[in-house]
Amino acid sequence: MLRVFKLLSNKRLFILLITLVLFIVVMGFSLGTRKALSWPENFLRDTTGFLQNVIYKPAGYVAGLFEDIGNLRNLAEENEQLKITVAQYTREQAQYNFIQSENERLQKLNNFTVEQREKYKYEYHIAQVVSLTTEPSNSTLVIDLGAREGVKPNMSVISVEGLVGVISQVSNFTSTVKLMTMMDINDPNSQPAIAATALTKENQTFGMIERYDPTTKMLSMNKIAPTDPIAEEDVIVSSGIGGLYPRGLQIGTVESVEVGEFGLTRTAMIKPAAEFQDWKELIVVFTSEDIK
């Protein structure tokens, strides 16, 4: 019996020694410089790679999905911010365009008044248009200058383009302007006729602007002498004769010249320089007599 136990003990010792030797050999192969892996290492590596591929690829897809969702959220926020920026830019651009337009318009008014003041020594007071009436029998507008600023009836009112009308009524703070579209020599309530001449022909051309035709939108310049050199495209201005309208106010341009009433005179059709639009500002002309 003792002999059997001894034999078994020797066998276990033998197996342990064999296992230890194999372990050392494997370690030697593992730690040594080799050009290729052993088949157990290959098997282990391939198995590990397969398991990693099976486990990590779906996990990578899920992680990528959440990352894409996060990117979409960021993109949506950036788009929203971009829309706000564009809207703000559009609003600021509109404000800039409005301010630029206002500056250009006021500069144009200022340049006009300076030029005319140097030319005829008149004073030009800029007025804001308060209201406008375009009824056929009452074409008038109201401006925000009145008796307090020295405005008087029959003062001429112009735009940058040309003559608009005359002051018909004055209160302390406002004045009513009767437009040239009301002009009709046969109507006692119309704007008075205008003694007119042509630029560069002041000593040769003369006529009376007496009527505005709403159908053709033309002014009629009558009582022109047959020998008068007036011609198409002449610029017509007030002559200053009669004292009501100051000299040199631009009225319009000659469109045509026709034989007048009874064939003794001629009539010129004048296209108004002022287009009778929705004005924002107009100019009241103060002559030297008005300034006193």
CSV table of C-alpha atoms in Angstrom, one decimal:
chain,number,residue,atom,x,y,z
A,1,MET,CA,0.0,0.0,0.0
A,2,LEU,CA,2.8,2.3,0.9
A,3,ARG,CA,4.5,1.4,-2.3
A,4,VAL,CA,1.4,2.4,-4.3
A,5,PHE,CA,1.1,5.8,-2.6
A,6,LYS,CA,4.8,6.4,-3.3
A,7,LEU,CA,4.3,5.5,-6.9
A,8,LEU,CA,1.3,7.9,-7.3
A,9,SER,CA,3.3,10.7,-5.5
A,10,ASN,CA,6.2,10.2,-8.0
A,11,LYS,CA,3.7,10.3,-10.9
A,12,ARG,CA,2.2,13.6,-9.7
A,13,LEU,CA,5.7,15.0,-9.3
A,14,PHE,CA,6.5,13.9,-12.8
A,15,ILE,CA,3.4,15.5,-14.3
A,16,LEU,CA,4.1,18.8,-12.4
A,17,LEU,CA,7.7,18.8,-13.8
A,18,ILE,CA,6.4,18.2,-17.3
A,19,THR,CA,3.9,21.0,-17.0
A,20,LEU,CA,6.5,23.3,-15.7
A,21,VAL,CA,8.8,22.5,-18.6
A,22,LEU,CA,6.0,23.1,-21.1
A,23,PHE,CA,5.2,26.4,-19.4
A,24,ILE,CA,8.8,27.6,-19.6
A,25,VAL,CA,8.9,26.5,-23.3
A,26,VAL,CA,5.7,28.5,-24.1
A,27,MET,CA,7.0,31.5,-22.2
A,28,GLY,CA,10.2,31.2,-24.2
A,29,PHE,CA,8.3,31.2,-27.5
A,30,SER,CA,6.2,34.1,-26.3
A,31,LEU,CA,9.1,36.3,-25.1
A,32,GLY,CA,11.5,35.4,-27.9
A,33,THR,CA,11.8,37.3,-31.2
A,34,ARG,CA,9.6,35.5,-33.7
A,35,LYS,CA,8.4,36.2,-37.2
A,36,ALA,CA,5.0,34.4,-36.7
A,37,LEU,CA,2.6,33.7,-33.9
A,38,SER,CA,1.9,30.2,-32.7
A,39,TRP,CA,-1.5,28.7,-33.5
A,40,PRO,CA,-2.8,29.1,-29.9
A,41,GLU,CA,-1.9,32.8,-30.0
A,42,ASN,CA,-3.5,33.1,-33.4
A,43,PHE,CA,-6.6,31.3,-32.2
A,44,LEU,CA,-6.8,33.5,-29.1
A,45,ARG,CA,-6.2,36.7,-31.1
A,46,ASP,CA,-8.7,35.8,-33.7
A,47,THR,CA,-11.3,34.9,-31.1
A,48,THR,CA,-10.7,38.1,-29.3
A,49,GLY,CA,-11.0,40.2,-32.5
A,50,PHE,CA,-14.2,38.5,-33.5
A,51,LEU,CA,-15.8,39.1,-30.1
A,52,GLN,CA,-14.6,42.7,-30.1
A,53,ASN,CA,-16.1,43.2,-33.6
A,54,VAL,CA,-19.4,41.6,-32.5
A,55,ILE,CA,-19.6,43.7,-29.4
A,56,TYR,CA,-18.0,47.0,-30.3
A,57,LYS,CA,-19.4,47.6,-33.8
A,58,PRO,CA,-23.1,47.8,-32.7
A,59,ALA,CA,-22.0,49.9,-29.7
A,60,GLY,CA,-20.1,52.2,-32.2
A,61,TYR,CA,-23.3,52.5,-34.3
A,62,VAL,CA,-25.3,53.4,-31.2
A,63,ALA,CA,-22.7,55.9,-30.1
A,64,GLY,CA,-22.5,57.4,-33.6
A,65,LEU,CA,-26.3,57.7,-33.6
A,66,PHE,CA,-26.3,59.7,-30.4
A,67,GLU,CA,-23.5,61.8,-31.7
A,68,ASP,CA,-25.4,62.5,-34.9
A,69,ILE,CA,-28.5,63.5,-32.9
A,70,GLY,CA,-26.3,65.9,-30.9
A,71,ASN,CA,-24.9,67.3,-34.1
A,72,LEU,CA,-28.4,67.8,-35.6
A,73,ARG,CA,-29.4,69.6,-32.4
A,74,ASN,CA,-26.4,71.9,-32.7
A,75,LEU,CA,-27.1,72.4,-36.4
A,76,ALA,CA,-30.7,73.4,-35.7
A,77,GLU,CA,-29.5,75.9,-33.0
A,78,GLU,CA,-27.0,77.4,-35.4
A,79,ASN,CA,-29.6,77.7,-38.1
A,80,GLU,CA,-31.9,79.4,-35.7
A,81,GLN,CA,-29.2,81.8,-34.7
A,82,LEU,CA,-28.4,82.4,-38.4
A,83,LYS,CA,-32.1,83.2,-39.1
A,84,ILE,CA,-32.0,85.8,-36.2
A,85,THR,CA,-28.8,87.3,-37.6
A,86,VAL,CA,-30.2,87.6,-41.1
A,87,ALA,CA,-33.4,89.1,-39.8
A,88,GLN,CA,-31.5,91.6,-37.7
A,89,TYR,CA,-29.2,92.4,-40.7
A,90,THR,CA,-32.3,92.9,-43.0
A,91,ARG,CA,-33.9,95.3,-40.4
A,92,GLU,CA,-30.7,97.3,-40.0
A,93,GLN,CA,-30.2,97.4,-43.8
A,94,ALA,CA,-33.7,98.8,-44.2
A,95,GLN,CA,-33.1,101.4,-41.5
A,96,TYR,CA,-29.8,102.3,-43.1
A,97,ASN,CA,-31.5,102.7,-46.5
A,98,PHE,CA,-34.2,104.8,-45.0
A,99,ILE,CA,-31.7,107.1,-43.2
A,100,GLN,CA,-29.6,107.3,-46.3
A,101,SER,CA,-32.6,108.2,-48.4
A,102,GLU,CA,-33.7,110.8,-45.9
A,103,ASN,CA,-30.2,112.3,-45.8
A,104,GLU,CA,-30.0,112.4,-49.6
A,105,ARG,CA,-33.4,114.1,-49.9
A,106,LEU,CA,-32.6,116.7,-47.2
A,107,GLN,CA,-29.2,117.3,-48.8
A,108,LYS,CA,-30.9,117.9,-52.1
A,109,LEU,CA,-33.3,120.4,-50.5
A,110,ASN,CA,-30.4,122.2,-48.8
A,111,ASN,CA,-28.4,122.4,-52.0
A,112,PHE,CA,-31.4,123.7,-53.9
A,113,THR,CA,-32.2,126.4,-51.4
A,114,VAL,CA,-28.5,127.5,-51.2
A,115,GLU,CA,-28.3,127.7,-55.0
A,116,GLN,CA,-31.5,129.6,-55.4
A,117,ARG,CA,-30.7,132.0,-52.5
A,118,GLU,CA,-27.5,132.9,-54.2
A,119,LYS,CA,-29.3,133.3,-57.5
A,120,TYR,CA,-32.3,135.5,-56.6
A,121,LYS,CA,-31.6,136.5,-52.9
A,122,TYR,CA,-34.8,134.9,-51.7
A,123,GLU,CA,-35.3,133.1,-48.5
A,124,TYR,CA,-36.6,129.5,-48.6
A,125,HIS,CA,-38.3,128.0,-45.6
A,126,ILE,CA,-38.8,124.2,-45.7
A,127,ALA,CA,-42.2,123.0,-44.5
A,128,GLN,CA,-43.5,119.6,-43.7
A,129,VAL,CA,-46.7,118.5,-45.5
A,130,VAL,CA,-49.4,117.8,-42.9
A,131,SER,CA,-52.3,116.7,-45.2
A,132,LEU,CA,-53.3,116.6,-48.8
A,133,THR,CA,-56.7,116.9,-50.6
A,134,THR,CA,-57.0,115.8,-54.2
A,135,GLU,CA,-60.7,116.5,-54.9
A,136,PRO,CA,-61.2,117.9,-58.4
A,137,SER,CA,-62.8,121.0,-57.0
A,138,ASN,CA,-60.4,121.5,-54.1
A,139,SER,CA,-56.8,120.4,-54.8
A,140,THR,CA,-55.0,121.7,-51.7
A,141,LEU,CA,-52.6,120.7,-49.1
A,142,VAL,CA,-51.6,121.9,-45.6
A,143,ILE,CA,-48.1,122.6,-44.4
A,144,ASP,CA,-46.8,123.1,-40.9
A,145,LEU,CA,-45.7,126.8,-41.3
A,146,GLY,CA,-48.1,129.6,-40.5
A,147,ALA,CA,-48.3,133.2,-39.5
A,148,ARG,CA,-46.0,132.6,-36.6
A,149,GLU,CA,-43.2,131.9,-39.1
A,150,GLY,CA,-44.1,134.9,-41.3
A,151,VAL,CA,-46.1,133.0,-43.9
A,152,LYS,CA,-48.6,135.2,-45.8
A,153,PRO,CA,-51.4,134.6,-48.4
A,154,ASN,CA,-50.2,134.5,-52.1
A,155,MET,CA,-46.7,133.4,-51.2
A,156,SER,CA,-45.3,130.9,-53.7
A,157,VAL,CA,-44.7,127.3,-52.7
A,158,ILE,CA,-42.3,125.1,-54.6
A,159,SER,CA,-40.7,121.7,-54.5
A,160,VAL,CA,-37.2,120.9,-55.6
A,161,GLU,CA,-38.5,120.2,-59.1
A,162,GLY,CA,-40.6,123.4,-59.6
A,163,LEU,CA,-43.6,125.5,-58.7
A,164,VAL,CA,-46.4,123.8,-56.8
A,165,GLY,CA,-48.9,126.5,-55.9
A,166,VAL,CA,-49.6,129.5,-53.7
A,167,ILE,CA,-50.6,130.0,-50.1
A,168,SER,CA,-54.4,130.6,-50.0
A,169,GLN,CA,-55.1,130.6,-46.2
A,170,VAL,CA,-52.9,131.1,-43.2
A,171,SER,CA,-53.4,130.3,-39.5
A,172,ASN,CA,-50.9,130.7,-36.6
A,173,PHE,CA,-49.3,127.3,-37.1
A,174,THR,CA,-50.4,126.0,-40.5
A,175,SER,CA,-51.1,127.2,-44.0
A,176,THR,CA,-53.2,125.9,-46.9
A,177,VAL,CA,-51.6,125.7,-50.3
A,178,LYS,CA,-53.7,125.9,-53.5
A,179,LEU,CA,-52.1,123.7,-56.1
A,180,MET,CA,-51.6,124.5,-59.8
A,181,THR,CA,-53.9,121.7,-60.6
A,182,MET,CA,-56.7,124.1,-59.6
A,183,MET,CA,-55.6,126.6,-62.1
A,184,ASP,CA,-58.4,127.7,-64.5
A,185,ILE,CA,-58.9,131.3,-65.7
A,186,ASN,CA,-62.6,130.8,-65.8
A,187,ASP,CA,-62.8,129.8,-62.2
A,188,PRO,CA,-62.7,132.7,-59.7
A,189,ASN,CA,-61.6,130.3,-56.9
A,190,SER,CA,-58.6,128.9,-58.9
A,191,GLN,CA,-55.0,129.8,-58.4
A,192,PRO,CA,-54.1,133.1,-60.2
A,193,ALA,CA,-52.6,133.0,-63.6
A,194,ILE,CA,-48.7,133.1,-63.9
A,195,ALA,CA,-46.8,135.5,-66.0
A,196,ALA,CA,-44.1,133.3,-67.6
A,197,THR,CA,-41.1,133.4,-69.9
A,198,ALA,CA,-38.5,131.0,-71.2
A,199,LEU,CA,-34.9,130.6,-69.9
A,200,THR,CA,-32.3,132.3,-72.1
A,201,LYS,CA,-35.2,134.0,-73.9
A,202,GLU,CA,-36.4,136.3,-71.1
A,203,ASN,CA,-36.5,139.4,-73.3
A,204,GLN,CA,-38.2,137.7,-76.2
A,205,THR,CA,-40.7,135.2,-74.8
A,206,PHE,CA,-43.8,136.0,-72.8
A,207,GLY,CA,-47.1,134.4,-72.0
A,208,MET,CA,-49.7,133.7,-69.3
A,209,ILE,CA,-50.2,130.3,-67.8
A,210,GLU,CA,-53.9,130.2,-67.2
A,211,ARG,CA,-55.2,126.6,-67.0
A,212,TYR,CA,-54.3,123.1,-66.0
A,213,ASP,CA,-55.9,120.2,-67.9
A,214,PRO,CA,-56.4,117.2,-65.6
A,215,THR,CA,-56.9,115.0,-68.7
A,216,THR,CA,-53.6,115.7,-70.4
A,217,LYS,CA,-51.9,116.8,-67.2
A,218,MET,CA,-50.6,119.9,-69.0
A,219,LEU,CA,-50.5,123.6,-68.3
A,220,SER,CA,-51.7,126.0,-71.0
A,221,MET,CA,-49.5,129.0,-71.7
A,222,ASN,CA,-51.6,131.5,-73.6
A,223,LYS,CA,-51.3,135.0,-75.2
A,224,ILE,CA,-48.0,134.2,-76.9
A,225,ALA,CA,-47.1,136.5,-79.7
A,226,PRO,CA,-46.9,135.0,-83.2
A,227,THR,CA,-43.3,136.2,-83.5
A,228,ASP,CA,-42.3,134.8,-80.1
A,229,PRO,CA,-39.3,132.4,-80.4
A,230,ILE,CA,-40.7,129.9,-77.9
A,231,ALA,CA,-40.0,126.3,-78.9
A,232,GLU,CA,-40.4,122.7,-77.7
A,233,GLU,CA,-38.2,121.7,-74.8
A,234,ASP,CA,-37.8,125.4,-73.6
A,235,VAL,CA,-37.8,125.6,-69.8
A,236,ILE,CA,-40.6,127.9,-68.6
A,237,VAL,CA,-40.1,130.0,-65.5
A,238,SER,CA,-42.1,132.8,-63.8
A,239,SER,CA,-41.2,136.2,-65.2
A,240,GLY,CA,-41.9,138.2,-62.0
A,241,ILE,CA,-44.2,140.6,-63.9
A,242,GLY,CA,-47.2,141.5,-61.8
A,243,GLY,CA,-45.4,140.9,-58.5
A,244,LEU,CA,-47.4,137.9,-57.3
A,245,TYR,CA,-45.0,135.1,-58.4
A,246,PRO,CA,-41.3,135.8,-57.8
A,247,ARG,CA,-39.0,135.8,-60.8
A,248,GLY,CA,-37.3,132.6,-61.9
A,249,LEU,CA,-39.4,129.9,-60.4
A,250,GLN,CA,-39.3,126.9,-62.7
A,251,ILE,CA,-42.7,125.9,-64.0
A,252,GLY,CA,-42.2,123.2,-66.6
A,253,THR,CA,-41.0,122.3,-70.1
A,254,VAL,CA,-42.7,123.1,-73.5
A,255,GLU,CA,-44.1,120.0,-75.0
A,256,SER,CA,-45.8,121.6,-78.1
A,257,VAL,CA,-46.7,125.1,-79.5
A,258,GLU,CA,-50.0,125.5,-81.2
A,259,VAL,CA,-52.1,128.3,-82.8
A,260,GLY,CA,-54.0,130.1,-80.1
A,261,GLU,CA,-57.6,131.3,-80.0
A,262,PHE,CA,-58.8,133.3,-83.0
A,263,GLY,CA,-55.4,132.6,-84.7
A,264,LEU,CA,-54.0,135.8,-83.4
A,265,THR,CA,-51.7,134.3,-80.7
A,266,ARG,CA,-50.1,131.0,-79.9
A,267,THR,CA,-50.5,128.5,-77.1
A,268,ALA,CA,-47.8,126.4,-75.6
A,269,MET,CA,-48.5,123.1,-73.7
A,270,ILE,CA,-46.3,122.9,-70.7
A,271,LYS,CA,-45.4,119.7,-68.8
A,272,PRO,CA,-45.2,120.7,-65.1
A,273,ALA,CA,-41.8,120.3,-63.5
A,274,ALA,CA,-43.5,119.4,-60.2
A,275,GLU,CA,-45.3,116.1,-60.7
A,276,PHE,CA,-47.9,116.8,-57.9
A,277,GLN,CA,-46.9,113.7,-56.0
A,278,ASP,CA,-47.3,112.7,-52.4
A,279,TRP,CA,-44.8,115.3,-51.1
A,280,LYS,CA,-43.2,115.1,-47.7
A,281,GLU,CA,-41.6,118.5,-47.7
A,282,LEU,CA,-42.2,121.7,-49.7
A,283,ILE,CA,-40.5,125.1,-49.7
A,284,VAL,CA,-42.2,128.5,-49.1
A,285,VAL,CA,-40.5,131.3,-51.0
A,286,PHE,CA,-39.9,134.6,-49.0
A,287,THR,CA,-39.0,137.6,-51.2
A,288,SER,CA,-37.3,140.7,-49.9
A,289,GLU,CA,-40.6,142.3,-49.3
A,290,ASP,CA,-41.8,139.4,-47.2
A,291,ILE,CA,-38.6,139.4,-45.1
A,292,LYS,CA,-39.0,143.0,-44.0
